GROMACS .gro file of C-alpha atoms in nm:
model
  186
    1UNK     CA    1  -3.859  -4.645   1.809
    2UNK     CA    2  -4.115  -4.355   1.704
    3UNK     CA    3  -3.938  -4.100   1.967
    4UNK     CA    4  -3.599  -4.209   1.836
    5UNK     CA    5  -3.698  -4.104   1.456
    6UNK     CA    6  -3.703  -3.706   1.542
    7UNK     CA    7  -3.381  -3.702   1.789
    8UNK     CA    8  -3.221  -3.916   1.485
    9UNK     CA    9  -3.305  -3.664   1.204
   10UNK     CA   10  -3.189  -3.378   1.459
   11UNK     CA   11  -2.873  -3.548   1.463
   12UNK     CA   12  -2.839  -3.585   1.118
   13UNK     CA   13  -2.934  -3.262   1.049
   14UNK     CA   14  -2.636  -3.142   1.302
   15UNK     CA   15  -2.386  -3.352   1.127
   16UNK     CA   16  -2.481  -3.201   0.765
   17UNK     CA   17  -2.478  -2.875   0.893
   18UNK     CA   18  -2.144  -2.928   1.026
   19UNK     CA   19  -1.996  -3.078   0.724
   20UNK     CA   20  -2.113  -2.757   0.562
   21UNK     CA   21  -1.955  -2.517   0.800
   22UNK     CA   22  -1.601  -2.732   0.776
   23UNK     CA   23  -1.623  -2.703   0.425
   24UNK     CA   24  -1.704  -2.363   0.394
   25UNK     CA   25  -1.428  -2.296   0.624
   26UNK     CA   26  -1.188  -2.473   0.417
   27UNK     CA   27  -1.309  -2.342   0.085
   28UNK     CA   28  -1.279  -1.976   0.237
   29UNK     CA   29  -0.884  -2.045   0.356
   30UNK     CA   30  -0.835  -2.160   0.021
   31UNK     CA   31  -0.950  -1.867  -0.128
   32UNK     CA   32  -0.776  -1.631   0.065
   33UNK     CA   33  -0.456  -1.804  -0.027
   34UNK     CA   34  -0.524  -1.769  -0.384
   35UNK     CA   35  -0.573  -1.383  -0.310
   36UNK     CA   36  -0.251  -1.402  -0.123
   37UNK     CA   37  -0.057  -1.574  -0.391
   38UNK     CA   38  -0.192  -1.338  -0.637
   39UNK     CA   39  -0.042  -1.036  -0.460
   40UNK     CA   40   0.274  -1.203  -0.497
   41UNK     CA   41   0.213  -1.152  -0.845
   42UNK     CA   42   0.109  -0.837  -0.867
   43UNK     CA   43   0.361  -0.692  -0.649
   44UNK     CA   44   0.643  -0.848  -0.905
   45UNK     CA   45   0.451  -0.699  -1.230
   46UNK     CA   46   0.437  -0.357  -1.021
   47UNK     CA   47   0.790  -0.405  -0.951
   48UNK     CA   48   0.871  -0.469  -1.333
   49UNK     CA   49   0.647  -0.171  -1.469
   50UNK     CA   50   0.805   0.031  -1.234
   51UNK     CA   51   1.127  -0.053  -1.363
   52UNK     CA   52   1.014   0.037  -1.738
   53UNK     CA   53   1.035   0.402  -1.730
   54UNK     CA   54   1.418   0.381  -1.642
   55UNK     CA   55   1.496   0.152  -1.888
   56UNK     CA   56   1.314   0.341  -2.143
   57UNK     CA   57   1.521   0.641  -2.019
   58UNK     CA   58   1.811   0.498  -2.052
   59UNK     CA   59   1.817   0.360  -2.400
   60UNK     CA   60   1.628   0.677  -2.508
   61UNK     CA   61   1.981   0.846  -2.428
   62UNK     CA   62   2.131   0.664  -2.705
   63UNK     CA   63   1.839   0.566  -2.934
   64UNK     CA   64   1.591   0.801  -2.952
   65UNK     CA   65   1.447   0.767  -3.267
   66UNK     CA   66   1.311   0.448  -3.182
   67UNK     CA   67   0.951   0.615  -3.130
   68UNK     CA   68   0.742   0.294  -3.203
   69UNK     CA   69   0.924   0.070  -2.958
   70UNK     CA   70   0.919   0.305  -2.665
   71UNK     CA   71   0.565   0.392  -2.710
   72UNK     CA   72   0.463   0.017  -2.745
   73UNK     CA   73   0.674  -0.049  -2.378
   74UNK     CA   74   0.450   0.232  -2.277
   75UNK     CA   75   0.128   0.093  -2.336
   76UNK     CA   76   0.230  -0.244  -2.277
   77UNK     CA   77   0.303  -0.116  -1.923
   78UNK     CA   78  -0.003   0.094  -1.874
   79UNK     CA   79  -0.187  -0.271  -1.944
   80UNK     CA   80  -0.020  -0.430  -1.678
   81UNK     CA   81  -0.073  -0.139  -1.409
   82UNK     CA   82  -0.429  -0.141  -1.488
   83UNK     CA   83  -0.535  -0.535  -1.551
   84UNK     CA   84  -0.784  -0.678  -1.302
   85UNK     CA   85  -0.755  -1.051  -1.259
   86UNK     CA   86  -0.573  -1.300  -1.396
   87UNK     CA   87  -0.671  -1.330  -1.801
   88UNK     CA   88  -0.578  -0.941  -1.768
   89UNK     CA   89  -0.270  -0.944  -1.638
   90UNK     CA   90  -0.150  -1.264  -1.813
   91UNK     CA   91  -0.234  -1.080  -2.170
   92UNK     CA   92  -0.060  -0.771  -2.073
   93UNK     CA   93   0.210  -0.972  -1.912
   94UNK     CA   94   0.254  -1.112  -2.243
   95UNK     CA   95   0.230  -0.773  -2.457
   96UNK     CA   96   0.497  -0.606  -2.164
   97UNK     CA   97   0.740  -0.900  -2.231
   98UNK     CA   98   0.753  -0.925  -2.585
   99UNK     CA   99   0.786  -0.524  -2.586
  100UNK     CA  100   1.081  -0.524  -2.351
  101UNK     CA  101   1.241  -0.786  -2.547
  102UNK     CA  102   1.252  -0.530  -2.901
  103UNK     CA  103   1.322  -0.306  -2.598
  104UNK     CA  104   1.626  -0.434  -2.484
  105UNK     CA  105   1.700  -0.564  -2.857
  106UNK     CA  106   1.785  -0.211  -2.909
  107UNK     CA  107   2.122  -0.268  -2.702
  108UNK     CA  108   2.231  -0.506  -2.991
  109UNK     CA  109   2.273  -0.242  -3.239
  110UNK     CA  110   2.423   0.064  -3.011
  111UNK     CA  111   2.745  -0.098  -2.779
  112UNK     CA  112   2.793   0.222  -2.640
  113UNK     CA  113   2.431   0.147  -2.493
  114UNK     CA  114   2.558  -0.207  -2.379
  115UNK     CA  115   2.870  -0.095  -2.222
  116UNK     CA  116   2.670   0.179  -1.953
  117UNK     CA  117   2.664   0.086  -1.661
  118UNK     CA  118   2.274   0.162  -1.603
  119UNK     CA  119   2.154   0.008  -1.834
  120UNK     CA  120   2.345  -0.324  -1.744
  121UNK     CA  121   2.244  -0.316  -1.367
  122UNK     CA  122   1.899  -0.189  -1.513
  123UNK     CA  123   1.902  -0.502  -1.707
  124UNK     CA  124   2.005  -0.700  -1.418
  125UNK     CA  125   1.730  -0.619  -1.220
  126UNK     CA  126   1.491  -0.696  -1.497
  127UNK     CA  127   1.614  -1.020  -1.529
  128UNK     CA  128   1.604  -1.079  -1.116
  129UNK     CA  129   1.225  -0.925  -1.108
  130UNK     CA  130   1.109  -1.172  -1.416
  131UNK     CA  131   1.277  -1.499  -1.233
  132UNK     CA  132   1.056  -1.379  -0.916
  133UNK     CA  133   0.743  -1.313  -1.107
  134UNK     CA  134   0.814  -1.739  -1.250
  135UNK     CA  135   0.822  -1.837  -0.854
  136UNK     CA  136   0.519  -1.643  -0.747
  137UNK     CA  137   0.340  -1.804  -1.082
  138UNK     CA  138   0.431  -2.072  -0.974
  139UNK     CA  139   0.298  -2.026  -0.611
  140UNK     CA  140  -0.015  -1.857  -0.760
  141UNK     CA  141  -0.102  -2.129  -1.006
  142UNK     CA  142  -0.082  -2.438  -0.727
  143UNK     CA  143  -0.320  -2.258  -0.511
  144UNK     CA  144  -0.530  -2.168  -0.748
  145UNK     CA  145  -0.473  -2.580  -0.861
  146UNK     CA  146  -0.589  -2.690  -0.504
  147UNK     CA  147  -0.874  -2.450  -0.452
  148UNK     CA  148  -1.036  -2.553  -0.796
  149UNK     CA  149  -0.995  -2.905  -0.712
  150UNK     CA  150  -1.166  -2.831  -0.416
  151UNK     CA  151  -1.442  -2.665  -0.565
  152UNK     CA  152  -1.500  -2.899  -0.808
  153UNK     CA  153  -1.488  -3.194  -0.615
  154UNK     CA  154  -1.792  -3.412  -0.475
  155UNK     CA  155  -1.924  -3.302  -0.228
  156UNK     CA  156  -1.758  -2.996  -0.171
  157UNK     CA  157  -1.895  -2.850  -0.520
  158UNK     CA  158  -2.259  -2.855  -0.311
  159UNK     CA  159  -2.131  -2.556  -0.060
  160UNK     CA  160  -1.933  -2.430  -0.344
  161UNK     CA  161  -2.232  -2.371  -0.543
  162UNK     CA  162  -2.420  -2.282  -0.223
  163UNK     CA  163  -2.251  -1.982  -0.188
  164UNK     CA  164  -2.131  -1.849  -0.525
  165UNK     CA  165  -1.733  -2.046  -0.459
  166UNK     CA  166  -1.612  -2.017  -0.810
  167UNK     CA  167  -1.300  -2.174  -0.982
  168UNK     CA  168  -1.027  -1.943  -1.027
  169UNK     CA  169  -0.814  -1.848  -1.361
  170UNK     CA  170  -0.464  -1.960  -1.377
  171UNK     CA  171  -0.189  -1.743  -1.453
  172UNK     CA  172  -0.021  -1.842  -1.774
  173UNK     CA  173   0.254  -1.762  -1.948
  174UNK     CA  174   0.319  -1.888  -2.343
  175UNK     CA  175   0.637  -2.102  -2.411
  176UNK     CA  176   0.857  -1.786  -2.531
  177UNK     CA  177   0.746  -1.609  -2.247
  178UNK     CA  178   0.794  -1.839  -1.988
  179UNK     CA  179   1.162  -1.725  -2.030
  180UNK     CA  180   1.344  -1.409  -1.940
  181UNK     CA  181   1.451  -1.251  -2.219
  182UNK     CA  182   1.828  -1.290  -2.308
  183UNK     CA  183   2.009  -1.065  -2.458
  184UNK     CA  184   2.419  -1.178  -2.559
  185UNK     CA  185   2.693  -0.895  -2.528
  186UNK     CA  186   2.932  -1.110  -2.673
   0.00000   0.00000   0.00000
């Protein structure tokens, strides 16, 4: 029994080890699809902010002295380009929305600015760029769903912990900006 106790404990030892390495494995391929799902993301708020200048253009053209608004999209935008991480982005997200919306509130009160053609398929292509930034929040936020529960769950949080695995932020959006904004030319 004695020379069984070491050749036991090696085997144990194997097994444990193992387990480790699987889990790391699976903890790493879970991270990697949160980074993937999160350049979804950020490829949609690039698309959007690169958007902004033209739409700022073109309701310059027939508002100009709206100063304040068109210097709030600006900064708004500059926030998105330059947020790191999730928290970031979903603040500036925020800011960028609620600034295009007294953006394109501008088009209310000038229907010479409704009626070019521009600015509609401008608009247009806001509103297709927000609906794709939902789906890849979407996708982001149930990766990020499964790798925290994977980090945080017995006895996976041991390698977690082991080697620095750490839950990720989720990115949110508020009730009134979960929404494109919508703007009525009736």
């Amino acid at each position: 029994m004695t020379d069984l106790a070491p050749l036991l404990i090696a085997a144990a030892l194997v097994l444990i080890a193992g387990a480790a390495i699987v889990t790391f494995n699976r903890l790493t391929r879970s991270r990697e699809r949160v980074r993937e799902a999160w350049s979804g993301i950020d490829v949609q708020l690039q698309r959007r902010a690169d958007l902004v200048p033209n739409l700022v253009e073109a309701v310059k053209g027939y508002a100009a002295h709206e100063r304040g608004v068109f210097e709030a999209v600006t900064r708004a935008r500059g926030a998105v380009q330059g947020a790191r991480g999730a928290a970031e982005a979903t603040t500036a997200n925020l800011a960028l929305g609620g600034a295009l919306g007294r953006l394109l509130g501008l088009a209310e009160a000038y229907p010479e600015l409704r009626a070019a053609t521009s600015f509609v398929s401008l608009q247009t292509e806001l509103s297709d760029i927000e609906e794709k930034i939902g789906y890849a929040r979407h996708f982001y936020n149930g990766n990020v769903r499964d790798y925290n529960t994977r980090v945080r769950r017995f006895p996976t949080l041991i390698v977690a912990q082991a080697f620095l695995f750490r839950p990720e932020e989720f990115f949110q959006a508020e009730e009134e900006a979960a929404t494109a904004v919508k703007i009525s030319f009736d």
